[in-house]
Amino acid sequence: LLHITDISWGRIEHPKEVLSLDEKINVVVLDFDDEKKRIALGLKQLTPHPWENLDANLAVGSKVKGKIVTVADYGAFLEIIPGVEGLIHVSEMSWSQNLRSPQEFLKVGDEIEAEVLTLDRDERKMSLGIKQLTQDPWGNVAERYPIGSKHKAVVKNMTNFGVFVEIEEGIDGLIHISDLSWSKKVNHPNEFT
């Protein structure tokens, strides 16, 4: 048996993406089971692991381009070359605290750029970030939103102690319940908004 995971270093959905019926190929024997009379074969093992060919200059802080190959609840995997993927954790996708799932931001097939946050060649692991490609909105927040200045905001959440609002993507604030009205006691923000 030539298992799908031993056909290519990159992700494939079906063997026909790489092979065709009656095609003659070279394979490597990976394992055999005398009792079950089965042999495990490999095709990708005939070529070096892609991590071995990864650009030696690639380092933390480098920019990489690639294609999103998987989106999960915790993040998305960006393939930068076939067989080499990095994880973009959901917390590294946007400066906004309101991003709840990677599906709101990315989909399989998207071609994007990211920054390398960690790189472990021995473990063949890489973490990436997208938000690092834009300026952190908190970097100069005191200059853009000085105390006493007035701004429009979007209500994002109401709790029994106040209202969370967003004045721009990545900049959220709390209006405490005691700051909702000068003249009336507010028991819950939904009485006010």
Coordinates of C-alpha atoms in Angstrom, one line a residue:
L1 CA 0.0 0.0 0.0
L2 CA 1.2 3.5 -0.9
H3 CA -0.7 5.6 1.7
I4 CA -1.8 9.1 0.6
T5 CA 0.5 10.7 3.2
D6 CA 3.5 9.0 1.7
I7 CA 2.9 10.2 -1.9
S8 CA 3.8 13.8 -1.6
W9 CA 5.5 16.1 0.9
G10 CA 2.8 18.6 0.2
R11 CA -0.9 18.1 1.0
I12 CA -3.0 16.3 -1.6
E13 CA -6.7 15.4 -1.5
H14 CA -6.6 12.4 -3.8
P15 CA -3.7 10.3 -5.3
K16 CA -4.9 11.1 -8.8
E17 CA -3.4 14.7 -8.2
V18 CA 0.0 13.1 -8.5
L19 CA -0.4 9.7 -10.0
S20 CA -2.3 8.0 -12.8
L21 CA -3.5 4.5 -13.3
D22 CA -0.9 2.1 -14.9
E23 CA 1.8 4.7 -14.3
K24 CA 5.2 3.0 -13.5
I25 CA 6.8 4.6 -10.5
N26 CA 9.7 4.0 -8.1
V27 CA 8.9 3.5 -4.5
V28 CA 10.7 2.9 -1.2
V29 CA 9.7 0.0 1.1
L30 CA 8.9 1.6 4.5
D31 CA 7.6 -1.4 6.4
F32 CA 6.2 -4.8 6.0
D33 CA 3.9 -7.0 8.1
D34 CA 4.5 -10.8 7.6
E35 CA 1.3 -11.8 9.4
K36 CA -1.0 -9.6 7.3
K37 CA 1.1 -10.0 4.2
R38 CA 1.2 -6.2 3.7
I39 CA 4.0 -3.8 2.6
A40 CA 4.0 -0.1 3.3
L41 CA 5.5 1.9 0.5
G42 CA 6.6 5.5 0.1
L43 CA 7.0 7.8 -2.9
K44 CA 7.9 11.1 -1.3
Q45 CA 10.8 9.4 0.6
L46 CA 12.7 9.3 -2.7
T47 CA 13.3 13.0 -2.5
P48 CA 14.7 15.1 0.4
H49 CA 12.4 16.5 2.9
P50 CA 11.4 20.1 1.8
W51 CA 12.6 21.5 5.2
E52 CA 16.1 20.5 4.2
N53 CA 15.8 22.8 1.1
L54 CA 14.3 25.7 3.0
D55 CA 16.1 28.9 2.3
A56 CA 19.0 29.2 4.8
N57 CA 18.4 33.0 5.1
L58 CA 14.8 32.5 6.3
A59 CA 14.7 33.7 9.9
V60 CA 12.4 35.2 12.5
G61 CA 11.2 38.5 11.1
S62 CA 11.4 37.3 7.4
K63 CA 8.3 37.9 5.2
V64 CA 7.0 34.8 3.4
K65 CA 4.3 34.3 0.8
G66 CA 2.2 31.2 0.4
K67 CA -1.2 29.6 0.1
I68 CA -3.6 28.7 2.9
V69 CA -4.0 24.9 2.9
T70 CA -6.0 24.3 6.1
V71 CA -8.2 26.4 8.3
A72 CA -9.0 25.1 11.8
D73 CA -10.6 26.6 14.9
Y74 CA -7.2 27.6 16.4
G75 CA -5.6 29.0 13.2
A76 CA -4.6 28.4 9.6
F77 CA -1.7 26.7 7.9
L78 CA 0.2 28.6 5.2
E79 CA 2.2 26.5 2.8
I80 CA 5.3 28.5 1.7
I81 CA 6.7 25.7 -0.4
P82 CA 5.2 22.2 -1.0
G83 CA 5.7 20.3 2.3
V84 CA 6.7 23.3 4.4
E85 CA 3.8 24.9 6.3
G86 CA 3.6 27.4 9.1
L87 CA 0.8 28.0 11.6
I88 CA -0.9 31.3 11.8
H89 CA -2.6 31.2 15.2
V90 CA -5.9 33.1 15.4
S91 CA -4.3 35.5 17.8
E92 CA -1.8 36.5 15.2
M93 CA -4.3 37.3 12.5
S94 CA -5.6 40.7 13.6
W95 CA -4.9 43.4 16.2
S96 CA -8.6 43.3 16.9
Q97 CA -9.7 41.3 20.0
N98 CA -13.1 40.7 18.2
L99 CA -11.8 38.1 15.8
R100 CA -13.3 34.9 17.1
S101 CA -12.5 32.3 14.4
P102 CA -9.9 32.1 11.5
Q103 CA -12.8 31.4 9.1
E104 CA -13.8 35.1 9.5
F105 CA -10.4 36.1 8.1
L106 CA -9.0 33.4 5.8
K107 CA -10.1 30.5 3.6
V108 CA -8.4 27.6 1.9
G109 CA -6.7 28.8 -1.3
D110 CA -6.1 32.3 -0.2
E111 CA -2.6 33.5 -1.2
I112 CA -1.2 35.8 1.4
E113 CA 2.0 37.2 3.0
A114 CA 3.0 36.6 6.6
E115 CA 5.9 37.3 9.0
V116 CA 7.9 34.5 10.6
L117 CA 7.5 34.7 14.3
T118 CA 9.3 31.4 15.4
L119 CA 11.3 29.0 13.3
D120 CA 12.6 25.6 14.6
R121 CA 14.3 23.7 11.7
D122 CA 15.1 20.7 13.9
E123 CA 11.4 20.2 14.9
R124 CA 10.2 21.4 11.4
K125 CA 7.9 24.0 13.0
M126 CA 7.2 27.6 12.1
S127 CA 4.7 30.1 13.5
L128 CA 3.6 33.0 11.4
G129 CA 1.7 36.2 11.9
I130 CA -0.4 38.4 9.6
K131 CA -1.1 41.3 12.0
Q132 CA 2.6 42.1 12.2
L133 CA 2.5 43.3 8.6
T134 CA 0.4 46.3 9.8
Q135 CA 1.1 48.8 12.5
D136 CA 0.0 48.0 16.0
P137 CA -3.0 50.4 16.5
W138 CA -2.0 50.8 20.2
G139 CA 1.5 52.1 19.2
N140 CA 0.4 55.8 19.0
V141 CA -3.1 55.6 20.7
A142 CA -2.4 58.4 23.1
E143 CA -1.6 60.8 20.2
R144 CA -4.7 59.8 18.2
Y145 CA -7.1 59.5 21.1
P146 CA -6.0 62.0 23.8
I147 CA -7.9 62.1 27.1
G148 CA -11.0 64.3 26.7
S149 CA -11.3 63.9 22.9
K150 CA -14.6 62.8 21.4
H151 CA -15.0 60.0 18.9
K152 CA -17.6 57.7 17.3
A153 CA -17.6 54.1 18.3
V154 CA -19.4 50.8 17.6
V155 CA -21.0 48.9 20.4
K156 CA -19.5 45.4 20.5
N157 CA -20.7 43.9 23.7
M158 CA -22.9 44.8 26.7
T159 CA -22.3 43.4 30.2
N160 CA -23.8 44.1 33.6
F161 CA -20.8 46.4 34.4
G162 CA -20.7 48.4 31.1
V163 CA -20.5 48.6 27.3
F164 CA -17.5 47.5 25.2
V165 CA -17.0 49.6 22.1
E166 CA -14.6 49.7 19.2
I167 CA -13.3 53.1 18.0
E168 CA -11.2 51.5 15.2
E169 CA -10.1 48.0 14.4
G170 CA -7.9 46.8 17.2
I171 CA -8.9 49.6 19.6
D172 CA -11.6 48.6 22.0
G173 CA -12.7 50.4 25.1
L174 CA -15.0 50.0 28.1
I175 CA -17.7 52.6 29.0
H176 CA -18.3 51.7 32.6
I177 CA -21.9 51.6 33.7
S178 CA -21.4 54.6 36.0
D179 CA -20.2 56.7 33.0
L180 CA -23.3 56.0 30.9
S181 CA -25.5 58.8 32.3
W182 CA -25.0 62.0 34.4
S183 CA -28.5 62.1 35.7
K184 CA -30.0 58.6 35.9
K185 CA -28.9 55.4 37.7
V186 CA -28.4 52.7 35.0
N187 CA -28.8 49.2 36.2
H188 CA -27.8 47.5 32.9
P189 CA -26.5 49.1 29.7
N190 CA -29.4 47.9 27.7
E191 CA -31.6 50.5 29.5
F192 CA -29.4 53.1 27.9
T193 CA -28.6 51.9 24.4

